[in-house]
JSON list of C-alpha atoms in Angstrom, two decimals:
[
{"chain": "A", "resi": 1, "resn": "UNK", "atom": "CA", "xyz": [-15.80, -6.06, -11.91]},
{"chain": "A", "resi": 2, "resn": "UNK", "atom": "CA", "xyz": [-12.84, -4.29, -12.64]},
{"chain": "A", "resi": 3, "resn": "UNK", "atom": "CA", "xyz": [-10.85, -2.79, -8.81]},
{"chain": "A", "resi": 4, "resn": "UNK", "atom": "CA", "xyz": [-8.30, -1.09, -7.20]},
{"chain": "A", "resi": 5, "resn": "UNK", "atom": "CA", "xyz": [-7.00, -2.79, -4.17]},
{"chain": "A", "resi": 6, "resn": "UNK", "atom": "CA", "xyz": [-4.89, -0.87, -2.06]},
{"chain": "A", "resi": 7, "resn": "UNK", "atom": "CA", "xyz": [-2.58, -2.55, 0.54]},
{"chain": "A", "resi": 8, "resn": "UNK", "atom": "CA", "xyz": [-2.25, -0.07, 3.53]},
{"chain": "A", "resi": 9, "resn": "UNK", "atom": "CA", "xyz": [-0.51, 0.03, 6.38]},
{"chain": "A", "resi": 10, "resn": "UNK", "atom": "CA", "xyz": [2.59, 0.93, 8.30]},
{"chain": "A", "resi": 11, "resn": "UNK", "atom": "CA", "xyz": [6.00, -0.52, 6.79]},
{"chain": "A", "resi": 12, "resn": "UNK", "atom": "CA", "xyz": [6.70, -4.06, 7.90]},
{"chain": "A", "resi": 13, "resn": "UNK", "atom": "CA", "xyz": [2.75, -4.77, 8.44]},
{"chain": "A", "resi": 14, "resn": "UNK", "atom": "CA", "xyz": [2.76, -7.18, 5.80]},
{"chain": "A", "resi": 15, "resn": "UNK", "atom": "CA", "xyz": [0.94, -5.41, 2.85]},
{"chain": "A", "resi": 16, "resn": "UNK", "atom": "CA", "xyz": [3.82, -6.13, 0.31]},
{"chain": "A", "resi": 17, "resn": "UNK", "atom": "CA", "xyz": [3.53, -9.79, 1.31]},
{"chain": "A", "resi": 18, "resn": "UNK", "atom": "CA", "xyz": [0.40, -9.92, 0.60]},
{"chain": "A", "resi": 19, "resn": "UNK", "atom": "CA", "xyz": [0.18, -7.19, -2.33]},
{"chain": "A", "resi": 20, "resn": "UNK", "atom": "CA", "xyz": [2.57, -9.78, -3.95]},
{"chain": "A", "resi": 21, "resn": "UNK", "atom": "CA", "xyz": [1.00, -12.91, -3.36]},
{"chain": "A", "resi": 22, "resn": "UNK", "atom": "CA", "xyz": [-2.42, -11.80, -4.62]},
{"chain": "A", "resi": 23, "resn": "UNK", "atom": "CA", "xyz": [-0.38, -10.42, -7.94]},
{"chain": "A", "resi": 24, "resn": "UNK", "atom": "CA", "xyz": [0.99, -13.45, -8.56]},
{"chain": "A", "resi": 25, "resn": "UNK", "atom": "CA", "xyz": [-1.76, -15.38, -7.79]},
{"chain": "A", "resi": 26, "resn": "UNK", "atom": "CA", "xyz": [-4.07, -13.29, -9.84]},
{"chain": "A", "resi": 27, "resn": "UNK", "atom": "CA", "xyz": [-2.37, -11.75, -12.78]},
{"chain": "A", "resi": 28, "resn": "UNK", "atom": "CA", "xyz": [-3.27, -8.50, -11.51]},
{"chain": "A", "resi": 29, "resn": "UNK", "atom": "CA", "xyz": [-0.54, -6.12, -12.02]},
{"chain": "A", "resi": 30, "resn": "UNK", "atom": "CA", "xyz": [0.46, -4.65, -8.32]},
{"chain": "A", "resi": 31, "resn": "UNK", "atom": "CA", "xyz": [2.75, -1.07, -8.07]},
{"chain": "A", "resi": 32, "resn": "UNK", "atom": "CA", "xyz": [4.46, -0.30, -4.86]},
{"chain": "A", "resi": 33, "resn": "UNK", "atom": "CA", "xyz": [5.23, 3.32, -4.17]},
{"chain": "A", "resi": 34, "resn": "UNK", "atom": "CA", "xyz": [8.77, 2.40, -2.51]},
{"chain": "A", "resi": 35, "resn": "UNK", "atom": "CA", "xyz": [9.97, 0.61, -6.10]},
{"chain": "A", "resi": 36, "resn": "UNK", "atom": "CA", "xyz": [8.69, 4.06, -7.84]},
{"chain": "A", "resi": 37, "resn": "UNK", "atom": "CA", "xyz": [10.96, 6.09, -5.64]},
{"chain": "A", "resi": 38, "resn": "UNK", "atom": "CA", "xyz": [13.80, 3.40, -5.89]},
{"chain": "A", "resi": 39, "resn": "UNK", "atom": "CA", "xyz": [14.28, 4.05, -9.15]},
{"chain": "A", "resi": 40, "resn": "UNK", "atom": "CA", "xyz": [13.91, 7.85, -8.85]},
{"chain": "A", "resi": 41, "resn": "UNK", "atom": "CA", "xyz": [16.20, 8.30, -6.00]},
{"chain": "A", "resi": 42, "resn": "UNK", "atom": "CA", "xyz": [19.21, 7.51, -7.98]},
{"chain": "A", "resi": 43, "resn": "UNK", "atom": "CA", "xyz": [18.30, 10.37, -11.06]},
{"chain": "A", "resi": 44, "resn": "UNK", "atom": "CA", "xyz": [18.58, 12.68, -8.11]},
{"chain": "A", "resi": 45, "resn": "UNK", "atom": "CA", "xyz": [14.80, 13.72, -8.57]},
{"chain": "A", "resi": 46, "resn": "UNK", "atom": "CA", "xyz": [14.22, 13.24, -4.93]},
{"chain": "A", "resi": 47, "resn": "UNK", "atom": "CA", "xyz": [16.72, 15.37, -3.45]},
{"chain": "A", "resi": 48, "resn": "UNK", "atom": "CA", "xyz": [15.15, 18.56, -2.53]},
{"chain": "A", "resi": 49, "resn": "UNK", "atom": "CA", "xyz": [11.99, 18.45, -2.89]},
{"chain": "A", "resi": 50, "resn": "UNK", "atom": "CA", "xyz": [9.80, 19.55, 0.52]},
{"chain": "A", "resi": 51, "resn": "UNK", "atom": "CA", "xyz": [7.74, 17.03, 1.91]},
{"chain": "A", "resi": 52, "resn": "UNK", "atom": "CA", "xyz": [4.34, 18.26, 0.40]},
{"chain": "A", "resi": 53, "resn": "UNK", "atom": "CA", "xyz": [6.04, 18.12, -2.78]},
{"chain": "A", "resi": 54, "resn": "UNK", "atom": "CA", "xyz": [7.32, 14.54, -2.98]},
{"chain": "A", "resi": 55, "resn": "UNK", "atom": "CA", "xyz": [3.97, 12.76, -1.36]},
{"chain": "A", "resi": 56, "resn": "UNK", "atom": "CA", "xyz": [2.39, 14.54, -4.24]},
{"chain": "A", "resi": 57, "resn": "UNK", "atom": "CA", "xyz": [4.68, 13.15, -6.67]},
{"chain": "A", "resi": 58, "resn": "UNK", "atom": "CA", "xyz": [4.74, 10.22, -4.93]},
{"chain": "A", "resi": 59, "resn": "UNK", "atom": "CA", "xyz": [0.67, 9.61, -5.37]},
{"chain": "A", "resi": 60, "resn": "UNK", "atom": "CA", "xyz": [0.22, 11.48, -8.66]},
{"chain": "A", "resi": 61, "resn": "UNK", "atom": "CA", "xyz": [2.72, 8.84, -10.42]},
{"chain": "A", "resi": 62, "resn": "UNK", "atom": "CA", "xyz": [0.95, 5.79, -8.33]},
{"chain": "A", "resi": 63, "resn": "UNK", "atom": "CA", "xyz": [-1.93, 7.39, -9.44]},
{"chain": "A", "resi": 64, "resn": "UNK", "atom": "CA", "xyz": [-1.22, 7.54, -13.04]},
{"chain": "A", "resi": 65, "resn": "UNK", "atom": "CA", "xyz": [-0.27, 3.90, -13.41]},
{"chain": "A", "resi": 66, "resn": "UNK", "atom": "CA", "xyz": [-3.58, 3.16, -11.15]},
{"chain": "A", "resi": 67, "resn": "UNK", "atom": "CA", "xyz": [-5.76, 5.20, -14.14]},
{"chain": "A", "resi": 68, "resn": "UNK", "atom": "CA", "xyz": [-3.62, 3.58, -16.85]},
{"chain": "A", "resi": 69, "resn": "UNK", "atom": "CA", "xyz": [-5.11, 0.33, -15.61]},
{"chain": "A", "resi": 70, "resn": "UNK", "atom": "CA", "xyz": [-8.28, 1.07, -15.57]},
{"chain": "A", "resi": 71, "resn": "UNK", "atom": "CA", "xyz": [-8.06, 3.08, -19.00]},
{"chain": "A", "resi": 72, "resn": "UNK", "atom": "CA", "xyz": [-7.13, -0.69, -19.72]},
{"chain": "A", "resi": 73, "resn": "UNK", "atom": "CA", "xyz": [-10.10, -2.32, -18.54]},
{"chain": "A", "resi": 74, "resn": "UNK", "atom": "CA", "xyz": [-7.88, -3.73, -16.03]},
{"chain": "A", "resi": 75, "resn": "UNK", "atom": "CA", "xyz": [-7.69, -3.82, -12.16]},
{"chain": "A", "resi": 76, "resn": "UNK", "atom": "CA", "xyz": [-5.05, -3.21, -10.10]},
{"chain": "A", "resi": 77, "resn": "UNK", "atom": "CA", "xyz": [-3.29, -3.37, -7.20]},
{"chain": "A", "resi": 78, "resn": "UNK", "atom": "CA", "xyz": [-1.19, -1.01, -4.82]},
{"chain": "A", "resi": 79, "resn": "UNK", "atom": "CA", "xyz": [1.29, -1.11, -1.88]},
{"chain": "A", "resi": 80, "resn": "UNK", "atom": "CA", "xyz": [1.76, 1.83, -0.36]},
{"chain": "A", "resi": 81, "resn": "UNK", "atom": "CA", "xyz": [0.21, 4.09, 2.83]},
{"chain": "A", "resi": 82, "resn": "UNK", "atom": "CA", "xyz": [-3.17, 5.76, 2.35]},
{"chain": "A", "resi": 83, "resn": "UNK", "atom": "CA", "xyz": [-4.75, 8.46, 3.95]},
{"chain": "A", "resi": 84, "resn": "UNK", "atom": "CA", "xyz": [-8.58, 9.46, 4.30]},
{"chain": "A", "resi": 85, "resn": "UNK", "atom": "CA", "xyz": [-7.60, 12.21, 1.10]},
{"chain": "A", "resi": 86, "resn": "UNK", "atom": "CA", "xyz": [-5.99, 9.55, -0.96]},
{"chain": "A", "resi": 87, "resn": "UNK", "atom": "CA", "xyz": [-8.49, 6.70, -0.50]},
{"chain": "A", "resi": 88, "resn": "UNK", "atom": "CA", "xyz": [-11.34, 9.22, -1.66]},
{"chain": "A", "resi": 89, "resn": "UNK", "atom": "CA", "xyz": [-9.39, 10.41, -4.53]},
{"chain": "A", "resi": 90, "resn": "UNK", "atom": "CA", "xyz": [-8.58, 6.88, -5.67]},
{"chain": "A", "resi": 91, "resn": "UNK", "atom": "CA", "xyz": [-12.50, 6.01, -4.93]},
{"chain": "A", "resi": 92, "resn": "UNK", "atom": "CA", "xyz": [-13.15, 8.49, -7.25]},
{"chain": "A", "resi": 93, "resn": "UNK", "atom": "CA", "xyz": [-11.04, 7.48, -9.95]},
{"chain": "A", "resi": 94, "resn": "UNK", "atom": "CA", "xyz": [-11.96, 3.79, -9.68]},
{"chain": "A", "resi": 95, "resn": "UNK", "atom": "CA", "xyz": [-15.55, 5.01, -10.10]},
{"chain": "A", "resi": 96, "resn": "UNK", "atom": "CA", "xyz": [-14.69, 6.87, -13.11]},
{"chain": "A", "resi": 97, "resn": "UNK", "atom": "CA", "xyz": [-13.61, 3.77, -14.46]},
{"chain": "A", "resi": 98, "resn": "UNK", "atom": "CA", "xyz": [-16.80, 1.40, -13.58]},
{"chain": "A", "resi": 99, "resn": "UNK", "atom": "CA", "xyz": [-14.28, -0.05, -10.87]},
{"chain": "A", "resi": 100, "resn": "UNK", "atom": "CA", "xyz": [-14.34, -0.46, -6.94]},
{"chain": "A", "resi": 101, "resn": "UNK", "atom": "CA", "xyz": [-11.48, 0.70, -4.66]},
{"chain": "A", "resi": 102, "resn": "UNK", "atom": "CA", "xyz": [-11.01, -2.46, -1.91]},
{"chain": "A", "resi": 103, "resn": "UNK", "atom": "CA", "xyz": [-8.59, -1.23, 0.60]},
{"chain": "A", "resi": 104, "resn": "UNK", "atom": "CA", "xyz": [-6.76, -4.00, 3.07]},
{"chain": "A", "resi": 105, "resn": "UNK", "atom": "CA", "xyz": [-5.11, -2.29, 6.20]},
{"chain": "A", "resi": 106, "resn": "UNK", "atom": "CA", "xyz": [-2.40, -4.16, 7.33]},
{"chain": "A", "resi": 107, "resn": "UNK", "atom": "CA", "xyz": [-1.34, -3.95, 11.07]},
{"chain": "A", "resi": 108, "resn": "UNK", "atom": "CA", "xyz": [0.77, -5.59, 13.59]},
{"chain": "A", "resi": 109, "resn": "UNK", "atom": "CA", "xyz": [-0.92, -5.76, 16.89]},
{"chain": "A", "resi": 110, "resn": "UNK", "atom": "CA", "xyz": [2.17, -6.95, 18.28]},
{"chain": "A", "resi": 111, "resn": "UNK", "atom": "CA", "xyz": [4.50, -3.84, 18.78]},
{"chain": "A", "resi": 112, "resn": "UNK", "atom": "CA", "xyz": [7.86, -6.00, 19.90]},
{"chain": "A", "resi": 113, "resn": "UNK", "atom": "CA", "xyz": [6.77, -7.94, 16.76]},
{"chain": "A", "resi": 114, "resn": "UNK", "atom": "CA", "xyz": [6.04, -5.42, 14.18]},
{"chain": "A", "resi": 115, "resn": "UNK", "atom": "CA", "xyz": [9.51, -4.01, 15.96]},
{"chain": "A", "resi": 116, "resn": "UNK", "atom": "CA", "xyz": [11.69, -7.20, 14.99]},
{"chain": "A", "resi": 117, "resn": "UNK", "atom": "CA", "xyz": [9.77, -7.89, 11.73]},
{"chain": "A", "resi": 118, "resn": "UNK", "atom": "CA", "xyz": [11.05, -4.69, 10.80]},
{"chain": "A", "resi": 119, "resn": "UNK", "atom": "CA", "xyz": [14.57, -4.29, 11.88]},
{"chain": "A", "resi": 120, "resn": "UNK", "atom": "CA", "xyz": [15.07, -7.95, 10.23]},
{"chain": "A", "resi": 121, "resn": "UNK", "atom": "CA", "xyz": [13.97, -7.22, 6.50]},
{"chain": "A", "resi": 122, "resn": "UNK", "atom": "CA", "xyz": [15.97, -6.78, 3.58]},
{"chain": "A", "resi": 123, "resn": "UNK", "atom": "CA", "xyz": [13.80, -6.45, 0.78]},
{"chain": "A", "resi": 124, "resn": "UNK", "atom": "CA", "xyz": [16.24, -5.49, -1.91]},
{"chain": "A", "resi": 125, "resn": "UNK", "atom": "CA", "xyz": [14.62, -2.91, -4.06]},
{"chain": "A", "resi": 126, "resn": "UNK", "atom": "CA", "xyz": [17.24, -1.00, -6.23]},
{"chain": "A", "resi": 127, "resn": "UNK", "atom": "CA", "xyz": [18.05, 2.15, -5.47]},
{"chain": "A", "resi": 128, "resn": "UNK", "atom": "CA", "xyz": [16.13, 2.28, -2.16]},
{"chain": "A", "resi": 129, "resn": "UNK", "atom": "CA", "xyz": [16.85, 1.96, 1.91]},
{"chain": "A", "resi": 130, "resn": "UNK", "atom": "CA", "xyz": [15.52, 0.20, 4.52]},
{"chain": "A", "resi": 131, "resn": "UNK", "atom": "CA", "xyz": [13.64, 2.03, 7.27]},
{"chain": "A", "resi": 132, "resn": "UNK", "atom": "CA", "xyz": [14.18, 2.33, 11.07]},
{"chain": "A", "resi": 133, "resn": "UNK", "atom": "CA", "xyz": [11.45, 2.16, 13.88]},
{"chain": "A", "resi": 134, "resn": "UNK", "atom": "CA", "xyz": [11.63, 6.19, 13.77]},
{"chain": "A", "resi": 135, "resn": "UNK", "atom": "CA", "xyz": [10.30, 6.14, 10.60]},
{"chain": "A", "resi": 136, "resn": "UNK", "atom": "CA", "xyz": [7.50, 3.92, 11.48]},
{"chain": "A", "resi": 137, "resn": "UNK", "atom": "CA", "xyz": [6.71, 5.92, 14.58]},
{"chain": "A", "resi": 138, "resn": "UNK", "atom": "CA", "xyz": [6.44, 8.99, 12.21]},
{"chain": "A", "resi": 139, "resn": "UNK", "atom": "CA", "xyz": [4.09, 7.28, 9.71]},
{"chain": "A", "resi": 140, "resn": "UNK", "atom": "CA", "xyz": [1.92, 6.22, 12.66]},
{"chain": "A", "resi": 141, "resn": "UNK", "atom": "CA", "xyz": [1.31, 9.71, 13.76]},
{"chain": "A", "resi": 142, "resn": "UNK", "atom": "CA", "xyz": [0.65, 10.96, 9.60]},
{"chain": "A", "resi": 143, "resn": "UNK", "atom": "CA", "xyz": [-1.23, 8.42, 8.59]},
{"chain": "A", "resi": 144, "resn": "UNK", "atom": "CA", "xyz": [-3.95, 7.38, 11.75]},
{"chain": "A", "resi": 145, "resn": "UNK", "atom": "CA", "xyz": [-6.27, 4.29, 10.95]},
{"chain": "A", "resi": 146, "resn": "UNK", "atom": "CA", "xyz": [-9.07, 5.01, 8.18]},
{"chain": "A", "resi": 147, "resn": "UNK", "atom": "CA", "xyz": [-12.40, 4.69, 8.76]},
{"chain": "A", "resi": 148, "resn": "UNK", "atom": "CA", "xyz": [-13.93, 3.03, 5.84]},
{"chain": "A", "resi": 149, "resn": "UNK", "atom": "CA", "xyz": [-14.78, -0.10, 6.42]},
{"chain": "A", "resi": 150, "resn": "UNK", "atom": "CA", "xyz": [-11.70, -1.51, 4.89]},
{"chain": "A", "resi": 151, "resn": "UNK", "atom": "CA", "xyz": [-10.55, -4.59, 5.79]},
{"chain": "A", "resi": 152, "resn": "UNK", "atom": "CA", "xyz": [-8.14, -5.09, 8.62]},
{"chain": "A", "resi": 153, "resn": "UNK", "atom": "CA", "xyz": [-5.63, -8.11, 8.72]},
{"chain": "A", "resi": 154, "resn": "UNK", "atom": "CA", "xyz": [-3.29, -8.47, 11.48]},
{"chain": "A", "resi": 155, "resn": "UNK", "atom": "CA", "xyz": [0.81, -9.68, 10.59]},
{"chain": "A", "resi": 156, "resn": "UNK", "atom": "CA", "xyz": [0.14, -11.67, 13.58]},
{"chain": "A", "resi": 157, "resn": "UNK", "atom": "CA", "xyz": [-1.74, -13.94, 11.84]},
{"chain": "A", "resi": 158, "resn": "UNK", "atom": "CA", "xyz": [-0.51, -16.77, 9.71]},
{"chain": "A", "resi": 159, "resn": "UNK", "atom": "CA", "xyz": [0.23, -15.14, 6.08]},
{"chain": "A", "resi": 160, "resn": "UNK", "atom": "CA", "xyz": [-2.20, -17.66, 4.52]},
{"chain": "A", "resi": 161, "resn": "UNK", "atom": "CA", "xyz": [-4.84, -17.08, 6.52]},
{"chain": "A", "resi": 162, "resn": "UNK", "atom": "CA", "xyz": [-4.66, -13.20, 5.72]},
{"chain": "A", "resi": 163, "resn": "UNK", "atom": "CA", "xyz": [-4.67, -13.90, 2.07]},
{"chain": "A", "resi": 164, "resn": "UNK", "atom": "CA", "xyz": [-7.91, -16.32, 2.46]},
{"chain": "A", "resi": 165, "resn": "UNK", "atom": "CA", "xyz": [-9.28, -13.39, 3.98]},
{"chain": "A", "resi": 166, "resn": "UNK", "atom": "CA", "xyz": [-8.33, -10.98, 1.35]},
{"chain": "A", "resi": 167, "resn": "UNK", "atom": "CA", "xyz": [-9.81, -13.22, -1.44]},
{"chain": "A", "resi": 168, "resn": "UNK", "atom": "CA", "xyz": [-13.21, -13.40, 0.36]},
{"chain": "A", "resi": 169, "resn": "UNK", "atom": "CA", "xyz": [-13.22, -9.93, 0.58]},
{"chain": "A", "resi": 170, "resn": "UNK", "atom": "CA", "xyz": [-12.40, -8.85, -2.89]},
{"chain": "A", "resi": 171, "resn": "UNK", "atom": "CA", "xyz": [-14.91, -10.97, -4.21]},
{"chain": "A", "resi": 172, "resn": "UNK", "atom": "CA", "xyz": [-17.77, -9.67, -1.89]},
{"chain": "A", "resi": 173, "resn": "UNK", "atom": "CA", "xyz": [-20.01, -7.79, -4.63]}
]
């Protein structure tokens, strides 16, 4: 069965990691909404825009290449946050499609943890900046945990282990 699975969480959680690994170990194709904006940012189509105004480009163009997928009779996978509003409109596309949306929250339970795992990335996408811990601390207050019985992995946990438990779940029926 063809599905979206969306990688949520708060930035240096792990859902890249993981977003990537299950790409590459799957052949599913995998977007992440921070290498959409890094090639936007320099065209200068960022600057300016209000903050309603760039989350809804943000999740209309994630969005698009989500339904292209599907269009394909292909799943997909995403890395970015999701709110309650998102994760029903995407549930609502996948189901347009024949598909499932499968969304992994990603968390640190570990705040001097998530802290340092933060601070100390560089992940080197063109055209885009790292974050601070003040940008995490805003995302945590826009985007509170969803209640959907998603699945929960916790950075704290060996990356491995977190991708076993992604696997099991995508294949649940």
């Amino acid at each position: 069965m063809k599905q979206l699975i969306a990688f949520t969480g708060l930035p240096g959680t792990g859902k890249s990691t993981l977003a990537e690994a299950l790409a590459t170990e799957t052949g599913v194709p995998a977007f992440a909404g921070d290498w959409l904006l890094g090639a936007l940012a320099p065209h200068g189509v960022l600057g300016g825009l209000d903050r309603p105004a760039f989350l809804a480009m943000y999740y209309d163009l994630l969005g698009t290449l989500l339904r292209r997928q599907l269009m394909l009779g292909q799943s997909a996978i995403v890395d970015c946050l999701v709110n309650e509003e998102i994760a029903a409109r995407w549930e609502e596309l996948a189901g347009g499609y024949g598909a499932r949306l499968r969304i992994v929250e990603c968390v640190c339970s570990a705040e001097d943890v998530h802290r340092q795992r933060l601070e100390g990335r560089r992940r080197g996408i063109p055209g885009w900046h790292e974050v601070g811990w003040d940008h995490v601390v805003r995302m945590r207050s826009e985007y509170p945990r969803l209640e959907r019985g998603q699945l929960v992995v916790d950075a704290m946990d060996p990356v491995d282990v977190n991708l076993e438990q992604v696997r099991t779940y995508i294949r649940r029926t």
